[in-house]
Tab-separated table of C-alpha atoms in Angstrom:
chain	number	residue	atom	x	y	z
A	1	MET	CA	141.010	75.737	104.668
A	2	THR	CA	137.743	73.845	104.196
A	3	ASP	CA	138.341	70.132	103.683
A	4	THR	CA	137.494	68.869	100.196
A	5	THR	CA	138.713	65.264	100.464
A	6	VAL	CA	135.391	63.766	101.603
A	7	ARG	CA	132.766	63.656	98.848
A	8	TYR	CA	129.241	62.294	98.506
A	9	TYR	CA	127.370	61.241	95.355
A	10	ASP	CA	124.023	59.585	94.718
A	11	SER	CA	121.683	58.656	91.894
A	12	THR	CA	119.336	61.618	92.469
A	13	MET	CA	121.939	64.258	91.560
A	14	THR	CA	121.781	66.260	88.331
A	15	GLY	CA	123.929	64.557	85.704
A	16	ALA	CA	124.456	61.377	87.747
A	17	PRO	CA	124.257	58.148	85.694
A	18	ASN	CA	121.042	56.261	86.362
A	19	THR	CA	122.430	52.950	85.116
A	20	VAL	CA	122.445	50.442	87.983
A	21	ASN	CA	120.110	47.683	86.825
A	22	ASN	CA	120.483	44.146	85.486
A	23	THR	CA	122.608	45.309	82.564
A	24	ALA	CA	126.306	44.568	82.216
A	25	GLY	CA	128.450	47.677	82.622
A	26	GLY	CA	125.881	49.784	84.447
A	27	LEU	CA	127.779	49.816	87.746
A	28	LEU	CA	131.002	50.769	85.953
A	29	SER	CA	129.280	53.850	84.528
A	30	VAL	CA	128.569	54.974	88.088
A	31	LEU	CA	132.063	54.197	89.389
A	32	ASN	CA	133.704	55.938	86.428
A	33	ALA	CA	131.612	59.050	87.023
A	34	CYS	CA	132.182	59.180	90.790
A	35	LEU	CA	135.805	58.031	90.983
A	36	ASP	CA	137.308	59.258	87.727
A	37	THR	CA	135.519	61.802	85.542
A	38	GLY	CA	133.027	63.621	87.744
A	39	PHE	CA	129.671	64.626	86.274
A	40	ASN	CA	127.303	67.524	85.614
A	41	SER	CA	129.932	69.572	83.773
A	42	VAL	CA	128.707	73.089	82.929
A	43	THR	CA	130.351	76.102	81.292
A	44	LEU	CA	130.080	79.151	83.529
A	45	THR	CA	128.739	82.480	82.354
A	46	SER	CA	130.935	84.338	84.841
A	47	LEU	CA	133.197	83.805	87.835
A	48	ALA	CA	134.152	86.761	90.004
A	49	VAL	CA	136.015	87.094	93.317
A	50	SER	CA	135.070	89.718	95.866
A	51	SER	CA	136.295	89.818	99.479
A	52	HIS	CA	137.742	86.317	99.138
A	53	VAL	CA	134.470	84.761	97.950
A	54	ALA	CA	134.003	83.540	94.372
A	55	THR	CA	130.544	83.841	92.853
A	56	ALA	CA	129.775	81.738	89.779
A	57	THR	CA	126.826	82.222	87.485
A	58	LYS	CA	125.285	79.696	85.120
A	59	ALA	CA	121.608	79.299	84.346
A	60	ASN	CA	120.299	76.047	85.840
A	61	HIS	CA	123.744	74.913	86.961
A	62	GLY	CA	122.338	71.777	88.615
A	63	PHE	CA	124.421	71.812	91.799
A	64	ALA	CA	122.549	71.306	95.050
A	65	ALA	CA	123.309	70.702	98.701
A	66	LEU	CA	122.483	67.406	100.367
A	67	THR	CA	119.810	68.185	102.950
A	68	ASP	CA	117.337	66.505	105.259
A	69	GLY	CA	115.311	69.707	105.419
A	70	THR	CA	117.281	71.423	108.177
A	71	ILE	CA	121.015	70.723	107.717
A	72	ARG	CA	122.902	71.171	104.440
A	73	VAL	CA	126.106	69.592	103.149
A	74	TYR	CA	127.490	71.400	100.125
A	75	PRO	CA	129.170	69.516	97.262
A	76	VAL	CA	132.789	69.618	96.143
A	77	ILE	CA	133.170	70.959	92.611
A	78	ARG	CA	136.133	71.161	90.235
A	79	ILE	CA	136.840	74.409	88.399
A	80	SER	CA	138.876	74.281	85.165
A	81	GLY	CA	139.911	76.733	82.456
A	82	ALA	CA	140.011	79.849	84.609
A	83	THR	CA	142.520	82.682	84.624
A	84	PRO	CA	143.919	83.268	87.207
A	85	ALA	CA	144.996	79.651	87.544
A	86	GLU	CA	144.579	79.814	91.344
A	87	LEU	CA	140.837	79.433	90.807
A	88	ASN	CA	141.286	76.088	89.112
A	89	GLY	CA	140.942	73.105	91.435
A	90	ASP	CA	138.534	71.524	93.879
A	91	TRP	CA	136.340	73.665	96.130
A	92	ARG	CA	133.568	72.893	98.584
A	93	LEU	CA	130.675	75.229	97.854
A	94	ALA	CA	129.787	77.696	100.596
A	95	SER	CA	126.307	78.540	99.355
A	96	ILE	CA	123.870	77.982	96.502
A	97	PRO	CA	121.634	81.078	96.589
A	98	ASP	CA	119.539	79.973	93.617
A	99	ALA	CA	119.475	77.766	90.539
A	100	ASP	CA	121.763	80.148	88.642
A	101	THR	CA	124.518	81.013	91.166
A	102	PHE	CA	126.832	79.374	93.668
A	103	THR	CA	129.717	80.581	95.811
A	104	PHE	CA	132.894	79.255	97.400
A	105	ALA	CA	135.534	80.751	99.656
A	106	THR	CA	138.808	81.739	97.967
A	107	PRO	CA	141.269	82.771	100.678
A	108	GLY	CA	144.343	84.512	99.307
A	109	ILE	CA	142.848	85.351	95.891
A	110	SER	CA	142.415	89.043	95.186
A	111	ASP	CA	139.245	90.678	93.894
A	112	GLN	CA	138.892	90.144	90.138
A	113	THR	CA	136.729	88.695	87.391
A	114	ALA	CA	138.136	85.486	85.941
A	115	SER	CA	138.573	84.989	82.219
A	116	GLY	CA	138.650	81.952	79.949
A	117	THR	CA	136.240	79.151	79.077
A	118	ILE	CA	135.536	78.127	82.656
A	119	THR	CA	133.856	74.844	83.537
A	120	ALA	CA	132.547	73.444	86.808
A	121	LYS	CA	131.548	69.859	87.601
A	122	ARG	CA	131.042	67.496	90.511
A	123	ALA	CA	134.630	66.724	91.411
A	124	PRO	CA	135.568	63.019	91.141
A	125	LEU	CA	136.740	61.194	94.226
A	126	TRP	CA	140.130	59.798	93.164
A	127	SER	CA	141.291	61.370	89.887
A	128	THR	CA	143.086	64.692	89.804
A	129	ALA	CA	142.862	67.222	86.979
A	130	THR	CA	145.925	65.580	85.370
A	131	THR	CA	145.874	61.934	86.538
A	132	SER	CA	143.137	59.339	85.988
A	133	CYS	CA	142.389	56.739	88.641
A	134	VAL	CA	141.445	54.144	85.996
A	135	ALA	CA	144.516	51.931	85.809
A	136	HIS	CA	143.184	49.371	83.297
A	137	THR	CA	139.986	48.734	81.345
A	138	GLY	CA	138.348	45.948	79.368
A	139	THR	CA	134.858	45.182	78.122
A	140	ASN	CA	132.671	45.900	81.184
A	141	LYS	CA	135.752	45.629	83.434
A	142	ALA	CA	137.928	48.230	85.128
A	143	ALA	CA	140.724	48.481	87.693
A	144	TYR	CA	140.774	51.583	89.903
A	145	ARG	CA	143.769	52.960	91.807
A	146	ARG	CA	144.061	55.790	94.312
A	147	VAL	CA	146.362	58.522	93.007
A	148	ASP	CA	146.875	60.131	96.416
A	149	PRO	CA	150.600	59.699	97.229
A	150	LEU	CA	149.739	58.635	100.799
A	151	ALA	CA	147.486	55.783	99.654
A	152	THR	CA	148.651	52.201	99.523
A	153	ALA	CA	149.371	50.825	96.058
A	154	MET	CA	146.452	48.378	96.051
A	155	VAL	CA	143.970	48.371	93.152
A	156	LEU	CA	140.233	47.603	93.062
A	157	ARG	CA	139.193	45.413	90.124
A	158	VAL	CA	135.506	45.411	89.162
A	159	ASP	CA	134.128	42.829	86.738
A	160	ASP	CA	130.704	44.060	85.626
A	161	THR	CA	130.189	41.575	82.791
A	162	THR	CA	127.356	39.792	84.600
A	163	THR	CA	123.868	41.262	84.701
A	164	THR	CA	122.504	41.209	88.258
A	165	TYR	CA	125.805	41.528	90.147
A	166	ALA	CA	129.413	42.655	89.813
A	167	THR	CA	132.449	40.734	91.053
A	168	VAL	CA	135.113	42.667	92.979
A	169	LYS	CA	138.650	41.849	94.064
A	170	GLY	CA	141.716	43.667	95.345
A	171	TYR	CA	145.181	43.432	93.776
A	172	GLU	CA	148.565	44.606	94.966
A	173	ALA	CA	149.557	45.345	91.365
A	174	MET	CA	148.113	44.859	87.868
A	175	THR	CA	149.588	44.860	84.367
A	176	ASP	CA	146.228	44.744	82.594
A	177	VAL	CA	142.605	44.413	83.636
A	178	ASP	CA	142.832	40.602	83.747
A	179	THR	CA	146.388	40.155	85.038
A	180	GLY	CA	147.809	41.055	88.399
A	181	SER	CA	149.680	39.947	91.497
A	182	GLY	CA	148.785	39.799	95.160
A	183	ALA	CA	145.073	39.223	94.575
A	184	TRP	CA	142.848	39.137	97.639
A	185	PRO	CA	140.706	37.538	98.913
A	186	SER	CA	140.991	34.115	97.325
A	187	ALA	CA	137.210	33.671	97.150
A	188	ALA	CA	135.005	35.883	94.998
A	189	ARG	CA	133.298	38.958	96.459
A	190	TYR	CA	130.198	40.615	95.020
A	191	LEU	CA	128.076	43.740	94.810
A	192	TYR	CA	124.496	42.956	93.826
A	193	LYS	CA	122.916	45.426	91.403
A	194	ALA	CA	119.295	44.725	90.470
A	195	ALA	CA	116.916	41.952	89.515
A	196	ASN	CA	115.453	43.631	86.427
A	197	SER	CA	115.866	46.522	84.010
A	198	THR	CA	114.431	49.158	86.352
A	199	PRO	CA	117.325	51.329	87.608
A	200	VAL	CA	117.878	51.315	91.366
A	201	GLY	CA	119.302	53.956	93.643
A	202	TRP	CA	122.982	54.107	94.530
A	203	ALA	CA	125.245	56.124	96.818
A	204	VAL	CA	129.025	56.610	96.856
A	205	ILE	CA	130.873	58.222	99.786
A	206	GLY	CA	134.620	58.404	100.210
A	207	ASP	CA	137.861	60.297	100.444
A	208	ALA	CA	141.097	60.205	98.454
A	209	ARG	CA	142.042	56.802	99.910
A	210	ALA	CA	138.797	54.874	100.445
A	211	VAL	CA	135.272	54.461	99.102
A	212	TYR	CA	131.935	53.119	100.346
A	213	VAL	CA	129.350	52.054	97.733
A	214	TRP	CA	125.700	51.129	98.230
A	215	THR	CA	122.968	49.996	95.854
A	216	ASN	CA	119.290	50.029	96.788
A	217	SER	CA	118.205	46.851	95.070
A	218	GLY	CA	115.250	46.093	97.311
A	219	ASP	CA	113.136	47.822	99.910
A	220	TYR	CA	116.254	49.081	101.707
A	221	TRP	CA	119.969	49.690	101.178
A	222	ALA	CA	121.036	46.070	101.555
A	223	GLU	CA	124.056	45.919	99.215
A	224	SER	CA	127.390	47.436	100.167
A	225	LEU	CA	131.084	47.560	99.310
A	226	PHE	CA	134.134	49.132	100.949
A	227	PHE	CA	137.584	49.391	99.405
A	228	GLY	CA	140.529	51.395	100.639
A	229	ASP	CA	142.914	52.141	103.457
A	230	ALA	CA	141.934	51.898	107.090
A	231	LEU	CA	143.442	54.189	109.728
A	232	SER	CA	146.189	51.792	110.783
A	233	TYR	CA	147.709	51.801	114.259
A	234	LYS	CA	150.868	50.173	112.876
A	235	ALA	CA	153.671	52.516	111.857
A	236	GLY	CA	154.834	51.776	108.317
A	237	ASP	CA	151.878	49.464	107.609
A	238	ALA	CA	152.205	49.128	103.823
A	239	TYR	CA	149.309	46.685	103.419
A	240	HIS	CA	146.453	48.196	105.429
A	241	ALA	CA	144.025	48.140	102.487
A	242	LEU	CA	140.663	46.470	103.101
A	243	LEU	CA	138.045	44.916	100.853
A	244	ILE	CA	134.611	44.414	102.413
A	245	ALA	CA	131.902	42.955	100.185
A	246	ALA	CA	129.294	40.215	100.042
A	247	THR	CA	130.335	36.564	99.834
A	248	ALA	CA	127.327	35.607	97.675
A	249	SER	CA	126.083	37.025	94.369
A	250	SER	CA	122.445	37.080	95.456
A	251	PHE	CA	120.375	39.897	96.940
A	252	TYR	CA	120.980	41.020	100.547
A	253	GLY	CA	124.703	41.585	100.895
A	254	ALA	CA	124.662	44.000	103.833
A	255	ILE	CA	128.263	43.546	104.978
A	256	ILE	CA	129.510	46.908	106.265
A	257	ARG	CA	127.003	46.883	109.147
A	258	GLU	CA	128.282	43.572	110.571
A	259	LEU	CA	130.373	43.375	113.755
A	260	GLY	CA	132.410	40.605	115.370
A	261	THR	CA	132.979	38.587	112.190
A	262	VAL	CA	135.571	38.311	109.421
A	263	THR	CA	132.962	37.134	106.896
A	264	GLY	CA	133.271	39.214	103.742
A	265	ALA	CA	136.041	41.438	105.131
A	266	ASP	CA	139.739	40.991	104.333
A	267	TRP	CA	143.015	42.860	104.782
A	268	CYS	CA	145.414	42.826	101.845
A	269	ARG	CA	148.075	41.413	104.170
A	270	ASN	CA	148.254	40.754	107.900
A	271	LEU	CA	150.184	42.709	110.531
A	272	ALA	CA	153.278	40.661	109.746
A	273	GLN	CA	152.925	41.924	106.125
A	274	ALA	CA	152.836	38.300	104.957
A	275	ALA	CA	149.481	36.849	103.871
A	276	THR	CA	145.918	38.105	103.512
A	277	VAL	CA	143.796	37.801	106.653
A	278	GLY	CA	140.199	38.381	107.680
A	279	ALA	CA	139.201	41.724	109.178
A	280	ALA	CA	136.745	41.578	112.068
A	281	ARG	CA	135.096	44.850	113.087
A	282	TYR	CA	134.228	45.771	116.681
A	283	SER	CA	132.493	48.712	118.327
A	284	HIS	CA	130.342	49.437	121.381
A	285	ALA	CA	128.951	46.236	122.912
A	286	LYS	CA	125.531	47.840	123.407
A	287	SER	CA	124.927	47.976	119.654
A	288	GLY	CA	124.791	44.169	119.367
A	289	ASN	CA	126.156	42.306	116.349
A	290	TYR	CA	125.390	45.114	113.918
A	291	LEU	CA	125.990	48.832	113.666
A	292	GLY	CA	123.100	50.821	115.122
A	293	TYR	CA	121.086	47.746	116.063
A	294	ALA	CA	120.544	48.447	119.776
A	295	GLY	CA	121.385	50.909	122.538
A	296	ASN	CA	119.941	54.249	123.719
A	297	ALA	CA	116.603	55.568	122.727
A	298	TRP	CA	116.922	58.448	120.279
A	299	PRO	CA	117.279	61.254	121.213
A	300	ALA	CA	119.337	60.023	124.162
A	301	ALA	CA	117.747	60.439	127.600
A	302	ALA	CA	120.813	62.089	129.170
A	303	ASP	CA	121.286	64.974	126.760
A	304	SER	CA	118.668	64.634	123.999
A	305	GLY	CA	121.624	64.018	121.688
A	306	PHE	CA	123.012	61.559	119.159
A	307	HIS	CA	125.579	59.062	120.438
A	308	ALA	CA	127.980	57.240	118.121
A	309	TRP	CA	131.071	55.088	118.523
A	310	PRO	CA	134.089	54.453	116.259
A	311	VAL	CA	134.424	51.140	114.404
A	312	GLU	CA	137.688	49.318	115.040
A	313	VAL	CA	139.172	46.792	112.590
A	314	TRP	CA	141.220	43.836	113.817
A	315	ASP	CA	143.802	41.552	112.264
A	316	GLY	CA	141.575	38.504	112.105
A	317	THR	CA	139.982	38.414	115.554
A	318	THR	CA	143.183	38.553	117.601
A	319	ALA	CA	144.799	41.999	117.333
A	320	ALA	CA	143.441	45.541	116.958
A	321	ARG	CA	144.898	47.082	113.807
A	322	GLY	CA	143.064	50.323	113.055
A	323	LEU	CA	139.813	52.205	112.537
A	324	MET	CA	137.306	52.347	109.690
A	325	PRO	CA	137.643	55.763	108.026
A	326	GLY	CA	134.649	58.055	108.378
A	327	LEU	CA	132.384	55.308	109.772
A	328	TRP	CA	130.488	55.630	113.061
A	329	ASN	CA	128.230	53.275	115.000
A	330	PRO	CA	124.977	54.947	116.157
A	331	LEU	CA	124.077	53.753	119.670
A	332	HIS	CA	120.351	53.962	119.027
A	333	ALA	CA	118.109	51.036	118.156
A	334	GLY	CA	117.208	51.475	114.499
A	335	GLN	CA	117.159	55.268	114.745
A	336	PRO	CA	117.334	58.033	113.516
A	337	PRO	CA	115.562	57.596	110.159
A	338	HIS	CA	117.582	56.901	107.016
A	339	GLY	CA	119.039	60.076	105.556
A	340	THR	CA	119.010	62.107	108.773
A	341	LEU	CA	121.912	64.552	109.000
A	342	ILE	CA	123.454	65.108	112.430
A	343	ASP	CA	125.610	68.095	113.350
A	344	ALA	CA	126.569	69.834	116.612
A	345	ILE	CA	128.302	66.700	117.917
A	346	PRO	CA	130.649	67.843	120.729
A	347	GLN	CA	133.299	65.224	119.923
A	348	LEU	CA	133.204	66.070	116.185
A	349	PRO	CA	133.135	69.841	115.846
A	350	GLY	CA	132.342	71.060	112.371
A	351	ARG	CA	131.317	67.625	111.108
A	352	VAL	CA	128.017	66.375	109.710
A	353	LEU	CA	127.114	62.683	109.922
A	354	GLN	CA	124.625	61.072	107.565
A	355	VAL	CA	122.645	58.246	109.138
A	356	ARG	CA	122.119	55.383	106.713
A	357	GLN	CA	119.897	52.342	106.947
A	358	GLU	CA	121.769	49.279	105.756
A	359	SER	CA	119.568	46.198	105.570
A	360	ASP	CA	116.447	45.821	107.713
A	361	THR	CA	114.817	48.572	109.750
A	362	ASN	CA	116.846	47.790	112.882
A	363	SER	CA	120.317	48.605	111.522
A	364	ARG	CA	121.926	52.036	111.176
A	365	LEU	CA	125.378	53.386	110.429
A	366	ALA	CA	126.705	56.929	110.135
A	367	LEU	CA	129.221	58.455	107.695
A	368	ASP	CA	131.115	61.692	108.198
A	369	LEU	CA	130.317	63.836	105.124
A	370	ILE	CA	132.621	66.767	105.942
A	371	GLY	CA	135.964	65.248	106.958
A	372	PRO	CA	138.820	64.995	107.006
A	373	TRP	CA	138.778	61.290	107.826
A	374	ARG	CA	142.544	61.122	108.450
C-alpha cells in the first residue's frame, strides 16, 4: 500500500489559509487547517472504480502535485460520504490528469460507481475522520495532541495572542488550554510570524507523530519549529518527544538547521525518564555546524548524485538517543536550490526529498515527502 502518513502543505495551495502576518490568531488558522480540519473541501460530481483505480471528477477541484518542474509529489486527500464505505479514508493521489479529474489506487475494491454526497479535501495531518487533534482552545490559543496510538502523550500548546510571534511549549498533559503538567522547556520558545500586515509564506510537513513548521518572514525561510516524537533507540522510551524552536521572539529563528548545540532544542524527559534535557543534533562532520552548510560540490563528483546524511539527536551532548524523523543533511555547500525535489536515491528507494533553504544562502536541509518516516 502507498504510504499516506507523510503530508506536505504550504501557503500557495488552493484553499490554504493565507493568514500568517502580524495579526493575533493567524498562525493558529494555519495549524488548525493543516493539523485538524484539512482544507479545500469539494463535493465530487462522480467517483468510479475501474481495475482498482478510482477516478474522481469535479470541475476545478483545486488539487495539484508539488513539483519542481520535473518530479511530482502527489497530495494525500480524505474522501468522505461515499458508498461503498471502503472508499472513505485517506488516499495519496496517483495522478491529476487535468483540473477536473484525479485518480488514486484502490486495491481490493471492485469495479463500481460510488454513490452518496462525496467530498474530498486535503487530509489533515493529525486528526482522523472521527477524532480531532485539538485538545483545548482559548482566545487565540490552542493545544494540539497526536491521536495516533503509537505517539507519546505529549501536547503542543501554541499561544498566538501576540502579533509578530507565537509562543510554543510542550506539556505532558493538559486539563485546559492554560493548565497542564510536565511543561517543557522552562524558558519560552517562539515562532516568529511577520513584521507587518502583509501575509508571508508558510510550509508544514509531518507525519502522524511529528510536525515541522516554517514561516518565510524575510528574504528566506528563517523561522522554524519542530514538535513530535523522534525515532528513539531506547526500548520503551515514553518521553522521546522533542520541541525545537527559537529562544528569542525576534526575526531569524533558524533552529532546525543547527548542529552540535542544545540551544532551542529540548527532550520532554531525559533517558532516565526523569527531567527535561537539551537535545543536541549531530550529523556528518563535513557539513560544519549547520545542515547543508559544507561538503561535496553538487552534483557530487563521484557519481553526479545527491548525498545526504541522517540527523542524530542526543540526550544533552553525552548520549545518542535517536534520529530526527524524515530529516536529512545534504552534504553539499548551499546546494541544490531551495525547492529542488530529489528522487532516485539508492539508499531511499521510492522516496522523494525536498531540499529547503533555512536561513542564509549557505544552509540546506532535506525532508522526505513520501515516507514512511518510521
